[in-house]
Amino acid sequence: MLPSTLQESSAMKKALLAKFKEKVLSIPKSYIELGKDDPRRITHSLKVALGITLVSFIYYEQHLYDTFGVNGMWAVVTVVFVYEFTAGATVSKGLNRGLATFLGGALGFGTVTLARRIGHICDTQPAECFHGQNKIAEGIVIGISVFIIAAGATFTRFFPKIKARYDYGVILFILTFTLVTVCGFRVDSDENDLRIAWERLATVLIGGATCIIISICIFPVWAGEDLHNSVASNLEKLANYLEAFGSVCFQSSKQGGGTMAIKKDESFLQGYKSVLRSTGDEETLANFARWEPGHGRFGFFYPWKQYLKIGDLARECASLIEAINPYVDSDIQQPPEFQNKIQESCKKMSAESSKALRELAAAIKTMTKPSYASPYLENSKSAMKHLKSALKDVSFESTDLLAILPAASVASILVEIVKCLEKISKAVHELSELARFKNAERTVKLHQLFIDPSFEGDGKLNMENKTIHFINLLPRQENNKSITN
């Protein structure tokens, strides 16, 4: 029994050591994967470390320490709390903190000064007496002031615009005002109050300015660019779904009927779901983008709100796609007569809508006017009219309504998607005007050359004819073209 017990104990120890080793080795692997997923995270970490190191010199350098003293720690605290991943977020928090510290400190200093004046007026004992009536009156004034200011400032946080853009500043204002007034109660003179307020304000400004300069000048991460790419990417995800849906919906089954089944493991089924979850991210990015200075293709007063409008319409389209899934995820047999009437129109609506969305996404990405999306939008609207006409020709008296209901529901949702696409197209056109997108210019590429079959001889190109025939002159066009000099 003993050897067996020892062997089991040894095996258990080996298993525990192997499991511990696996967990230890998984830590650096997770770090590597996180960095590979977005290398900007590595840069951001280094920039935060650089900012903290720079402001720490307020403690290391004797002259600076003599100037600011222990209040130099506020610069380090500011860097830790202000520095964010995007430049817009950092600028927002930096300016909010600086302005809130100034206003809170100024109002707090004024409140303490007023409280002391009232305390001296109400004084019935010598001013040197620390527990005299002047201190009681001063404490009452400060307490009432803190209550009123804290309550009023907290209430302003419920305003949507204040909550979205200045919430951090309001919190810092309340904190600074409270610290200055409460600490000022134990300080003997206005000069000491003013010195403390100045030192804290100066160190906060130093920390905030350090964050803003580093975030803008060293490998900046722009919230505006992330929002721009996110909206374009969402339109592409919708286009991918509609493209795949149009190619696989209404497949013929072995029994001769029709089915709308789509494999649940198709990746395009998951793309639109991320669009539905993008509301909070886009609103946050748009808020931070407003704080960013002009950069690259994005100037001052750029119409970031228009991106939110396009994003809302994209989520409306994604919600319509969500309504299709209960039908396409199940093998539902359709009457072949009814399916034949609507399948071509449905496929064309889906395919043309996909192309239009892809063109709109490309226009946003390249910041060019979305003129090439119009033909596809018109084609999808034309298919929608054909579908409506086909549905009018259906004789519902001789048709099993329950059997055609799924296909009719899908067709109805596709009609709504086309209508939603029209609104998306209009919103993108408005963005192109507001942001002054450049005119679209196609790059002509010679994808395939072939000899004109009318040429005679040994197959060489007849230069006197000077006609070159090729396919796909313009990207995403299918008609054959020719150039003749």
XYZ file of C-alpha atoms in Angstrom:
485
model
C 0.000 0.000 0.000
C 2.800 2.418 0.868
C 4.571 2.324 -2.525
C 1.231 2.868 -4.252
C 0.471 5.861 -2.028
C 3.879 7.373 -2.701
C 3.419 6.921 -6.433
C 0.004 8.631 -6.301
C 1.460 11.471 -4.251
C 4.350 11.870 -6.672
C 1.989 11.851 -9.660
C -0.202 14.465 -7.981
C 2.805 16.711 -7.322
C 3.922 16.397 -10.935
C 0.418 17.256 -12.140
C 0.279 20.304 -9.865
C 3.734 21.453 -10.991
C 2.780 20.976 -14.636
C -0.434 22.955 -14.128
C 1.430 25.718 -12.275
C 4.054 25.856 -15.029
C 1.332 26.073 -17.659
C -0.332 28.994 -15.879
C 2.979 30.825 -15.452
C 3.844 30.388 -19.120
C 0.360 31.520 -20.171
C 0.922 34.965 -18.614
C 3.600 36.164 -21.097
C 1.663 34.528 -23.928
C -1.436 36.537 -23.040
C 0.671 39.716 -22.967
C 2.108 38.926 -26.397
C -1.327 38.188 -27.862
C -2.731 41.401 -26.388
C 0.096 43.409 -27.948
C -0.264 41.706 -31.319
C -3.992 42.352 -31.344
C -3.370 46.127 -31.226
C 0.292 47.299 -31.132
C -0.906 50.766 -30.111
C -1.458 49.371 -26.621
C 2.275 48.871 -26.231
C 2.960 52.428 -27.378
C 0.323 53.781 -25.010
C 1.872 51.971 -22.039
C 5.298 53.409 -22.853
C 3.880 56.923 -23.219
C 2.187 56.747 -19.821
C 5.449 55.570 -18.256
C 7.293 58.440 -19.975
C 4.805 61.009 -18.645
C 5.051 59.738 -15.060
C 8.848 59.688 -15.242
C 9.021 63.275 -16.520
C 6.741 64.802 -13.867
C 8.530 62.828 -11.149
C 11.496 65.171 -11.650
C 9.536 67.733 -9.627
C 10.560 65.597 -6.649
C 14.017 64.682 -7.936
C 15.183 68.189 -8.865
C 15.875 70.222 -5.729
C 14.913 73.625 -7.159
C 11.525 72.349 -8.313
C 10.972 70.615 -4.996
C 11.760 73.838 -3.121
C 9.162 75.602 -5.316
C 6.287 73.119 -5.089
C 7.164 70.980 -2.080
C 4.949 67.962 -1.411
C 2.298 69.411 -3.721
C 4.483 68.201 -6.596
C 2.832 64.827 -6.082
C -0.323 66.290 -7.698
C 1.504 66.312 -11.046
C 2.095 62.559 -10.801
C -1.513 61.974 -9.717
C -2.710 64.066 -12.679
C -0.745 61.995 -15.199
C -2.049 58.744 -13.735
C -5.686 59.849 -13.854
C -5.677 61.993 -17.000
C -3.742 59.920 -19.518
C -6.108 57.919 -21.765
C -5.699 55.711 -24.816
C -6.786 58.279 -27.414
C -5.535 61.830 -27.786
C -9.082 63.200 -27.626
C -9.797 61.484 -24.322
C -6.517 62.764 -22.866
C -7.153 66.329 -24.034
C -10.693 66.167 -22.673
C -9.657 64.984 -19.229
C -6.600 67.252 -19.134
C -8.554 70.424 -19.924
C -11.408 69.365 -17.643
C -9.005 68.779 -14.769
C -7.112 72.024 -15.313
C -10.234 74.171 -15.608
C -11.962 72.406 -12.713
C -8.916 72.861 -10.476
C -8.728 76.554 -11.326
C -12.434 77.246 -10.810
C -12.698 75.048 -7.707
C -9.568 76.565 -6.206
C -10.615 80.141 -6.973
C -14.134 79.665 -5.632
C -12.810 77.802 -2.591
C -10.302 80.570 -1.827
C -13.036 83.175 -2.176
C -15.335 81.197 0.098
C -12.669 80.833 2.807
C -11.836 84.528 2.606
C -15.505 85.481 2.899
C -15.969 83.088 5.830
C -13.037 84.692 7.691
C -14.438 88.173 7.143
C -17.800 87.078 8.519
C -16.024 85.326 11.403
C -14.176 88.523 12.350
C -17.415 90.508 12.246
C -19.104 87.996 14.567
C -16.080 87.672 16.827
C -16.833 88.275 20.488
C -13.494 86.961 21.748
C -9.847 87.724 20.937
C -8.846 86.655 17.446
C -5.967 84.643 18.893
C -8.381 82.225 20.511
C -8.536 79.287 18.170
C -11.894 78.105 19.451
C -13.446 81.569 19.502
C -16.759 82.639 18.032
C -15.013 83.701 14.804
C -14.098 80.092 14.102
C -17.645 78.936 14.803
C -19.101 81.450 12.359
C -16.386 80.635 9.835
C -17.139 76.918 10.063
C -20.866 77.514 9.603
C -20.290 79.623 6.473
C -17.882 77.082 4.998
C -20.223 74.165 5.803
C -23.218 75.892 4.163
C -21.096 76.830 1.128
C -19.804 73.284 0.677
C -23.349 71.917 0.917
C -24.779 74.353 -1.655
C -21.896 74.089 -4.145
C -21.653 70.285 -3.896
C -25.414 69.840 -4.329
C -25.632 72.293 -7.253
C -22.597 70.896 -9.069
C -23.760 67.311 -8.588
C -27.189 68.169 -9.982
C -25.618 69.614 -13.167
C -24.161 66.168 -13.886
C -27.651 64.980 -14.808
C -27.729 67.229 -17.889
C -26.900 64.953 -20.864
C -24.412 67.359 -22.455
C -22.652 68.007 -19.156
C -22.582 64.267 -18.430
C -21.090 63.485 -21.840
C -18.379 66.145 -22.047
C -17.698 67.675 -18.626
C -18.599 65.026 -16.044
C -14.976 64.451 -15.037
C -14.451 68.195 -14.693
C -17.503 68.614 -12.456
C -16.273 65.848 -10.149
C -12.822 67.463 -9.921
C -14.428 70.861 -9.312
C -16.354 69.484 -6.319
C -13.229 67.764 -4.985
C -10.985 70.818 -5.379
C -13.509 73.224 -3.890
C -14.079 70.955 -0.898
C -10.358 70.407 -0.280
C -9.537 74.118 -0.468
C -12.385 75.199 1.817
C -12.029 72.442 4.394
C -8.228 72.719 4.537
C -8.499 76.513 4.581
C -10.443 76.332 7.811
C -7.264 75.138 9.575
C -4.925 77.630 7.882
C -4.152 80.855 9.706
C -3.921 83.345 6.820
C -5.125 84.066 3.299
C -1.532 84.051 2.084
C -1.093 80.394 3.023
C -4.385 79.520 1.315
C -3.314 81.307 -1.841
C 0.114 79.644 -1.840
C -1.351 76.143 -1.454
C -3.949 76.780 -4.160
C -1.285 78.107 -6.523
C 1.064 75.169 -5.967
C -1.660 72.613 -6.577
C -2.957 74.418 -9.655
C 0.546 74.737 -11.103
C 1.403 71.066 -10.569
C -1.953 69.946 -12.015
C -1.348 72.108 -15.086
C 2.161 70.699 -15.465
C 0.852 67.140 -15.288
C -2.041 67.840 -17.662
C 0.147 69.653 -20.186
C 2.646 66.778 -20.110
C -0.104 64.281 -20.909
C -1.564 66.375 -23.730
C 1.793 67.073 -25.389
C 2.903 63.434 -25.279
C -0.450 62.084 -26.496
C -0.567 64.476 -29.467
C 3.091 64.547 -30.477
C 4.281 60.959 -29.920
C 2.505 58.289 -31.975
C -0.947 59.796 -31.397
C -4.040 57.606 -31.357
C -6.897 59.689 -32.739
C -10.433 58.959 -31.573
C -11.733 60.590 -34.746
C -9.895 58.147 -36.971
C -11.158 55.217 -34.902
C -14.727 56.493 -35.270
C -14.227 57.044 -39.000
C -12.916 53.514 -39.505
C -15.523 51.987 -37.209
C -18.480 53.430 -39.149
C -17.002 52.341 -42.490
C -16.251 48.885 -41.093
C -19.830 48.505 -39.842
C -21.197 49.231 -43.305
C -18.839 46.609 -44.722
C -20.085 44.041 -42.203
C -23.657 44.674 -43.315
C -22.545 44.384 -46.931
C -20.838 41.057 -46.206
C -24.013 39.670 -44.664
C -26.266 40.762 -47.518
C -23.790 39.477 -50.109
C -23.663 36.040 -48.466
C -27.410 36.031 -47.860
C -28.152 36.811 -51.487
C -25.926 33.981 -52.695
C -27.334 31.234 -50.456
C -30.951 32.134 -49.728
C -33.774 30.260 -51.402
C -31.605 27.260 -52.251
C -33.345 24.384 -53.961
C -33.760 21.245 -51.867
C -33.615 17.638 -52.957
C -37.386 17.287 -52.511
C -38.007 19.861 -55.204
C -39.143 22.609 -52.894
C -37.188 25.581 -51.675
C -35.367 26.260 -48.433
C -33.881 29.333 -46.829
C -31.469 27.448 -44.607
C -28.060 28.956 -43.922
C -25.377 27.254 -41.905
C -25.217 28.729 -38.449
C -21.449 28.591 -38.352
C -21.106 31.031 -41.247
C -18.851 33.887 -40.102
C -20.934 36.551 -41.817
C -23.787 35.775 -39.432
C -21.723 37.204 -36.564
C -20.542 40.402 -38.260
C -23.790 42.340 -38.015
C -24.094 41.529 -34.289
C -21.058 43.674 -33.521
C -22.807 46.527 -35.349
C -25.726 46.260 -32.928
C -23.331 46.552 -29.979
C -21.422 49.581 -31.303
C -23.654 52.351 -29.935
C -21.686 53.153 -26.789
C -18.286 52.942 -28.454
C -19.244 55.300 -31.279
C -20.788 57.878 -28.931
C -17.669 57.814 -26.756
C -15.342 58.187 -29.745
C -17.417 61.049 -31.171
C -17.310 62.852 -27.828
C -13.527 62.537 -27.607
C -13.056 63.394 -31.295
C -14.545 66.845 -30.675
C -11.673 67.638 -28.305
C -8.938 66.725 -30.774
C -7.055 69.365 -32.758
C -7.152 69.282 -36.538
C -5.019 66.469 -37.891
C -4.520 64.887 -41.285
C -7.771 64.805 -43.233
C -9.825 65.828 -40.188
C -9.897 69.568 -39.638
C -11.349 71.705 -36.886
C -15.149 71.583 -36.442
C -15.322 68.315 -38.349
C -18.919 66.942 -38.551
C -18.496 64.075 -36.103
C -22.227 64.098 -35.313
C -22.926 62.946 -38.848
C -20.972 59.762 -38.143
C -23.326 59.062 -35.244
C -26.290 59.513 -37.594
C -24.802 57.023 -40.054
C -24.031 54.663 -37.178
C -27.636 54.820 -35.943
C -28.910 54.015 -39.435
C -26.425 51.143 -39.718
C -27.760 49.692 -36.460
C -31.309 50.109 -37.772
C -30.285 48.064 -40.805
C -28.578 45.507 -38.558
C -31.756 45.154 -36.494
C -33.646 44.338 -39.699
C -31.032 41.726 -40.505
C -31.497 40.361 -36.987
C -35.172 39.902 -37.841
C -34.230 37.718 -40.830
C -32.184 35.220 -38.822
C -35.091 33.266 -37.300
C -36.115 32.404 -40.854
C -32.747 31.750 -42.468
C -31.478 29.572 -39.628
C -34.216 26.970 -40.110
C -34.987 24.526 -42.921
C -38.403 25.727 -43.994
C -39.800 24.291 -47.206
C -41.319 26.863 -49.527
C -43.905 26.270 -52.273
C -41.818 26.286 -55.471
C -44.367 28.383 -57.387
C -44.241 31.191 -54.833
C -40.485 30.956 -54.463
C -39.922 31.238 -58.205
C -41.900 34.461 -58.252
C -39.856 36.252 -55.594
C -36.409 34.645 -55.431
C -34.787 36.581 -58.286
C -36.014 39.910 -56.947
C -34.896 39.015 -53.415
C -31.480 37.914 -54.587
C -31.029 41.059 -56.647
C -32.155 43.296 -53.809
C -29.694 41.608 -51.459
C -26.805 41.622 -53.935
C -27.300 45.214 -55.114
C -27.778 46.472 -51.567
C -24.534 44.755 -50.621
C -22.696 46.491 -53.471
C -24.199 49.849 -52.540
C -23.148 49.453 -48.895
C -19.666 48.449 -49.976
C -19.399 51.542 -52.161
C -20.617 53.768 -49.328
C -18.073 52.214 -46.957
C -15.313 52.728 -49.528
C -16.381 56.361 -49.986
C -16.129 56.993 -46.234
C -12.763 55.255 -45.988
C -11.233 57.142 -48.926
C -13.163 60.355 -48.105
C -14.514 60.610 -51.637
C -18.039 61.451 -52.756
C -20.193 58.306 -52.904
C -21.330 58.747 -56.504
C -20.615 55.119 -57.449
C -23.160 53.782 -54.949
C -26.115 55.368 -56.757
C -26.426 52.801 -59.611
C -26.506 49.903 -57.157
C -29.071 51.694 -54.990
C -31.258 52.280 -58.041
C -30.918 48.613 -59.019
C -32.031 47.498 -55.552
C -35.007 49.885 -55.679
C -35.909 48.541 -59.112
C -35.772 44.981 -57.756
C -37.965 46.086 -54.866
C -40.589 47.358 -57.317
C -40.464 44.063 -59.215
C -40.927 42.186 -55.949
C -43.968 44.257 -55.006
C -45.403 43.655 -58.458
C -44.772 39.907 -58.148
C -46.490 39.778 -54.759
C -49.547 41.509 -56.206
C -49.790 38.796 -58.876
C -49.848 35.998 -56.281
C -53.233 34.369 -55.892
C -53.579 34.002 -52.129
C -56.865 32.148 -52.416
C -55.179 29.054 -53.829
C -52.036 29.393 -51.715
C -51.244 27.984 -48.310
C -50.599 31.206 -46.410
C -48.765 29.488 -43.572
C -46.383 27.859 -46.067
C -45.437 31.115 -47.803
C -45.329 33.237 -44.636
C -41.571 32.783 -43.926
C -40.533 33.683 -47.477
C -42.980 36.585 -47.569
C -41.574 37.855 -44.235
C -38.013 37.727 -45.566
C -39.088 39.558 -48.723
C -40.819 42.211 -46.613
C -37.738 42.695 -44.442
C -35.544 43.030 -47.537
C -37.839 45.817 -48.736
C -37.321 47.610 -45.418
C -33.558 47.088 -45.705
C -33.580 48.791 -49.124
C -35.506 51.721 -47.641
C -33.008 51.911 -44.791
C -30.156 51.752 -47.300
C -31.610 54.778 -49.045
C -31.443 56.717 -45.765
C -27.867 55.560 -45.187
C -26.904 56.719 -48.670
C -28.472 60.125 -48.020
C -26.593 60.441 -44.710
C -23.273 59.547 -46.350
C -23.914 62.123 -49.085
C -24.573 64.722 -46.381
C -21.308 63.755 -44.696
C -19.440 64.137 -47.990
C -20.798 67.673 -48.332
C -20.188 68.698 -44.719
C -16.669 67.230 -44.646
C -15.916 68.367 -48.215
C -14.979 64.985 -49.565
C -13.032 65.063 -52.798
C -14.510 63.903 -56.086
C -14.156 60.188 -56.745
C -11.567 59.218 -59.329
C -11.285 55.684 -60.557
C -7.884 54.231 -61.285
C -8.022 52.422 -64.620
C -6.367 49.017 -64.350
C -5.732 46.624 -67.220
C -6.826 43.346 -65.640
C -6.876 41.206 -68.771
C -5.808 41.727 -72.371
C -6.862 39.641 -75.314
C -6.570 39.839 -79.095
C -9.641 40.954 -80.985
C -10.964 37.877 -82.829
C -11.502 40.040 -85.919
C -7.736 40.426 -86.327
C -6.162 38.464 -89.159
C -2.661 37.133 -89.526
C -0.327 35.381 -87.128
C -2.080 36.558 -83.985
C 0.034 39.696 -83.423
C -1.641 42.934 -82.425
C -2.460 45.082 -85.449
C -1.050 48.454 -84.448
C -2.798 50.220 -87.313
C -6.134 49.358 -85.749
C -4.940 50.698 -82.364
C -7.826 49.038 -80.538
C -7.157 47.352 -77.203
C -9.949 45.218 -75.766
C -9.976 44.433 -72.092
C -12.232 43.294 -69.277
C -13.091 45.169 -66.074
C -11.916 48.608 -67.048
C -13.389 50.053 -63.880
C -13.298 48.308 -60.531
C -16.571 46.636 -59.590
C -18.056 46.928 -63.098
C -18.782 43.868 -65.148
C -19.322 45.166 -68.669
C -16.564 44.700 -71.221
C -15.044 47.935 -72.498
C -12.658 49.011 -75.175
C -10.388 51.987 -75.773
C -9.784 53.176 -79.300
C -7.158 55.768 -80.055
